Amino acid sequence: MAAIPDKAFIQTLSNSLDEAIRLVADDREAEGYELIKHIADTLLVTAVFYEDSELFATAREFYQLIDR
């Protein structure tokens, strides 16, 4: 298994999620959900690269969130 994602990567995703939440709260749901989809896509690619089942599960949860 490859090394885990670095702290800067995790912080960037966290900041993106904060922004997505703000967009949805400001009645800009389409933009917020598009950002959440981008986060899910990033998590999925990262999960495959690092062969990390927990990241894969997290990506799946994000996709389920936007499919509702």
Short mmCIF file of N, CA and C in Angstrom, two decimals:
data_model
loop_
_atom_site.label_atom_id
_atom_site.label_comp_id
_atom_site.label_asym_id
_atom_site.label_seq_id
_atom_site.Cartn_x
_atom_site.Cartn_y
_atom_site.Cartn_z
N MET A 1 0.84 -1.17 0.00
CA MET A 1 0.00 0.00 0.00
C MET A 1 0.89 1.24 0.00
N ALA A 2 0.52 2.25 -0.77
CA ALA A 2 1.26 3.50 -0.84
C ALA A 2 1.06 4.31 0.44
N ALA A 3 1.85 5.33 0.61
CA ALA A 3 1.74 6.20 1.78
C ALA A 3 0.37 6.89 1.78
N ILE A 4 -0.06 7.26 2.97
CA ILE A 4 -1.36 7.93 3.09
C ILE A 4 -1.29 9.36 2.55
N PRO A 5 -2.42 9.94 2.16
CA PRO A 5 -2.42 11.33 1.68
C PRO A 5 -1.87 12.27 2.75
N ASP A 6 -1.18 13.31 2.29
CA ASP A 6 -0.58 14.23 3.25
C ASP A 6 -1.61 15.19 3.84
N LYS A 7 -1.17 15.89 4.87
CA LYS A 7 -2.05 16.78 5.62
C LYS A 7 -2.62 17.91 4.75
N ALA A 8 -1.83 18.44 3.84
CA ALA A 8 -2.30 19.52 2.97
C ALA A 8 -3.44 19.04 2.07
N PHE A 9 -3.33 17.82 1.58
CA PHE A 9 -4.39 17.25 0.74
C PHE A 9 -5.69 17.15 1.53
N ILE A 10 -5.60 16.62 2.73
CA ILE A 10 -6.78 16.46 3.59
C ILE A 10 -7.38 17.84 3.91
N GLN A 11 -6.52 18.83 4.19
CA GLN A 11 -7.01 20.17 4.51
C GLN A 11 -7.72 20.80 3.31
N THR A 12 -7.20 20.58 2.12
CA THR A 12 -7.83 21.10 0.91
C THR A 12 -9.23 20.51 0.73
N LEU A 13 -9.35 19.20 0.94
CA LEU A 13 -10.68 18.56 0.83
C LEU A 13 -11.62 19.09 1.91
N SER A 14 -11.10 19.29 3.09
CA SER A 14 -11.91 19.81 4.19
C SER A 14 -12.41 21.21 3.87
N ASN A 15 -11.53 22.05 3.35
CA ASN A 15 -11.93 23.41 2.97
C ASN A 15 -12.98 23.38 1.86
N SER A 16 -12.82 22.47 0.91
CA SER A 16 -13.80 22.33 -0.17
C SER A 16 -15.16 21.90 0.36
N LEU A 17 -15.15 21.00 1.32
CA LEU A 17 -16.40 20.55 1.91
C LEU A 17 -17.07 21.70 2.67
N ASP A 18 -16.29 22.49 3.40
CA ASP A 18 -16.84 23.66 4.08
C ASP A 18 -17.51 24.60 3.09
N GLU A 19 -16.85 24.83 1.96
CA GLU A 19 -17.40 25.71 0.93
C GLU A 19 -18.68 25.12 0.35
N ALA A 20 -18.72 23.82 0.12
CA ALA A 20 -19.93 23.17 -0.41
C ALA A 20 -21.09 23.34 0.55
N ILE A 21 -20.83 23.19 1.82
CA ILE A 21 -21.88 23.35 2.84
C ILE A 21 -22.39 24.79 2.83
N ARG A 22 -21.49 25.76 2.71
CA ARG A 22 -21.91 27.16 2.64
C ARG A 22 -22.78 27.42 1.40
N LEU A 23 -22.38 26.86 0.28
CA LEU A 23 -23.15 27.06 -0.96
C LEU A 23 -24.57 26.50 -0.81
N VAL A 24 -24.69 25.31 -0.26
CA VAL A 24 -26.02 24.70 -0.08
C VAL A 24 -26.84 25.54 0.91
N ALA A 25 -26.20 26.01 1.96
CA ALA A 25 -26.90 26.83 2.96
C ALA A 25 -27.36 28.16 2.38
N ASP A 26 -26.63 28.67 1.39
CA ASP A 26 -26.98 29.95 0.75
C ASP A 26 -27.91 29.77 -0.45
N ASP A 27 -28.62 28.64 -0.48
CA ASP A 27 -29.56 28.34 -1.57
C ASP A 27 -28.88 28.28 -2.93
N ARG A 28 -27.65 27.83 -2.94
CA ARG A 28 -26.92 27.61 -4.19
C ARG A 28 -26.59 26.12 -4.27
N GLU A 29 -27.67 25.32 -4.13
CA GLU A 29 -27.54 23.88 -4.03
C GLU A 29 -26.82 23.24 -5.21
N ALA A 30 -27.13 23.67 -6.42
CA ALA A 30 -26.50 23.06 -7.60
C ALA A 30 -24.98 23.21 -7.53
N GLU A 31 -24.51 24.38 -7.17
CA GLU A 31 -23.07 24.60 -7.05
C GLU A 31 -22.48 23.78 -5.91
N GLY A 32 -23.18 23.73 -4.80
CA GLY A 32 -22.71 22.96 -3.65
C GLY A 32 -22.61 21.48 -3.96
N TYR A 33 -23.64 20.94 -4.61
CA TYR A 33 -23.62 19.52 -4.95
C TYR A 33 -22.58 19.21 -6.01
N GLU A 34 -22.33 20.14 -6.91
CA GLU A 34 -21.27 19.94 -7.91
C GLU A 34 -19.91 19.87 -7.22
N LEU A 35 -19.70 20.71 -6.22
CA LEU A 35 -18.45 20.68 -5.46
C LEU A 35 -18.34 19.38 -4.66
N ILE A 36 -19.44 18.92 -4.09
CA ILE A 36 -19.43 17.64 -3.37
C ILE A 36 -19.10 16.50 -4.33
N LYS A 37 -19.63 16.54 -5.55
CA LYS A 37 -19.31 15.51 -6.54
C LYS A 37 -17.81 15.55 -6.87
N HIS A 38 -17.25 16.74 -6.99
CA HIS A 38 -15.82 16.87 -7.26
C HIS A 38 -15.00 16.27 -6.11
N ILE A 39 -15.43 16.52 -4.88
CA ILE A 39 -14.75 15.94 -3.72
C ILE A 39 -14.83 14.42 -3.77
N ALA A 40 -16.02 13.89 -4.08
CA ALA A 40 -16.20 12.43 -4.17
C ALA A 40 -15.31 11.84 -5.26
N ASP A 41 -15.25 12.52 -6.41
CA ASP A 41 -14.38 12.05 -7.49
C ASP A 41 -12.92 12.01 -7.05
N THR A 42 -12.50 13.06 -6.35
CA THR A 42 -11.12 13.14 -5.85
C THR A 42 -10.84 12.02 -4.85
N LEU A 43 -11.80 11.79 -3.96
CA LEU A 43 -11.63 10.71 -2.98
C LEU A 43 -11.56 9.35 -3.66
N LEU A 44 -12.37 9.15 -4.67
CA LEU A 44 -12.38 7.87 -5.38
C LEU A 44 -11.03 7.61 -6.06
N VAL A 45 -10.54 8.59 -6.78
CA VAL A 45 -9.24 8.45 -7.45
C VAL A 45 -8.13 8.21 -6.42
N THR A 46 -8.19 8.95 -5.33
CA THR A 46 -7.18 8.79 -4.27
C THR A 46 -7.27 7.41 -3.64
N ALA A 47 -8.48 6.93 -3.42
CA ALA A 47 -8.68 5.60 -2.84
C ALA A 47 -8.07 4.52 -3.72
N VAL A 48 -8.27 4.65 -5.03
CA VAL A 48 -7.70 3.67 -5.96
C VAL A 48 -6.18 3.75 -5.93
N PHE A 49 -5.65 4.97 -5.97
CA PHE A 49 -4.19 5.16 -5.99
C PHE A 49 -3.54 4.58 -4.73
N TYR A 50 -4.14 4.88 -3.58
CA TYR A 50 -3.56 4.43 -2.31
C TYR A 50 -4.06 3.04 -1.88
N GLU A 51 -4.95 2.46 -2.69
CA GLU A 51 -5.54 1.16 -2.35
C GLU A 51 -6.10 1.19 -0.93
N ASP A 52 -6.92 2.20 -0.67
CA ASP A 52 -7.44 2.45 0.68
C ASP A 52 -8.95 2.24 0.71
N SER A 53 -9.38 1.20 1.38
CA SER A 53 -10.80 0.87 1.41
C SER A 53 -11.61 1.89 2.21
N GLU A 54 -11.01 2.53 3.21
CA GLU A 54 -11.72 3.54 3.98
C GLU A 54 -12.00 4.78 3.13
N LEU A 55 -11.03 5.19 2.33
CA LEU A 55 -11.26 6.33 1.44
C LEU A 55 -12.32 5.98 0.40
N PHE A 56 -12.30 4.75 -0.09
CA PHE A 56 -13.30 4.30 -1.05
C PHE A 56 -14.69 4.36 -0.42
N ALA A 57 -14.81 3.91 0.82
CA ALA A 57 -16.10 3.94 1.51
C ALA A 57 -16.57 5.39 1.72
N THR A 58 -15.65 6.28 2.02
CA THR A 58 -15.99 7.69 2.20
C THR A 58 -16.47 8.28 0.89
N ALA A 59 -15.78 7.97 -0.21
CA ALA A 59 -16.21 8.45 -1.53
C ALA A 59 -17.62 7.96 -1.83
N ARG A 60 -17.89 6.71 -1.54
CA ARG A 60 -19.22 6.14 -1.78
C ARG A 60 -20.29 6.90 -0.97
N GLU A 61 -19.96 7.27 0.26
CA GLU A 61 -20.90 8.04 1.08
C GLU A 61 -21.19 9.40 0.46
N PHE A 62 -20.16 10.04 -0.09
CA PHE A 62 -20.36 11.33 -0.75
C PHE A 62 -21.25 11.17 -1.97
N TYR A 63 -21.03 10.13 -2.77
CA TYR A 63 -21.88 9.89 -3.94
C TYR A 63 -23.32 9.64 -3.52
N GLN A 64 -23.52 8.92 -2.43
CA GLN A 64 -24.88 8.66 -1.95
C GLN A 64 -25.54 9.96 -1.50
N LEU A 65 -24.75 10.86 -0.94
CA LEU A 65 -25.29 12.14 -0.50
C LEU A 65 -25.84 12.94 -1.68
N ILE A 66 -25.12 12.95 -2.79
CA ILE A 66 -25.58 13.75 -3.93
C ILE A 66 -26.64 13.03 -4.76
N ASP A 67 -26.79 11.73 -4.56
CA ASP A 67 -27.81 10.98 -5.30
C ASP A 67 -29.20 11.07 -4.65
N ARG A 68 -29.27 11.68 -3.51
CA ARG A 68 -30.57 11.78 -2.81
C ARG A 68 -31.45 12.82 -3.41
#
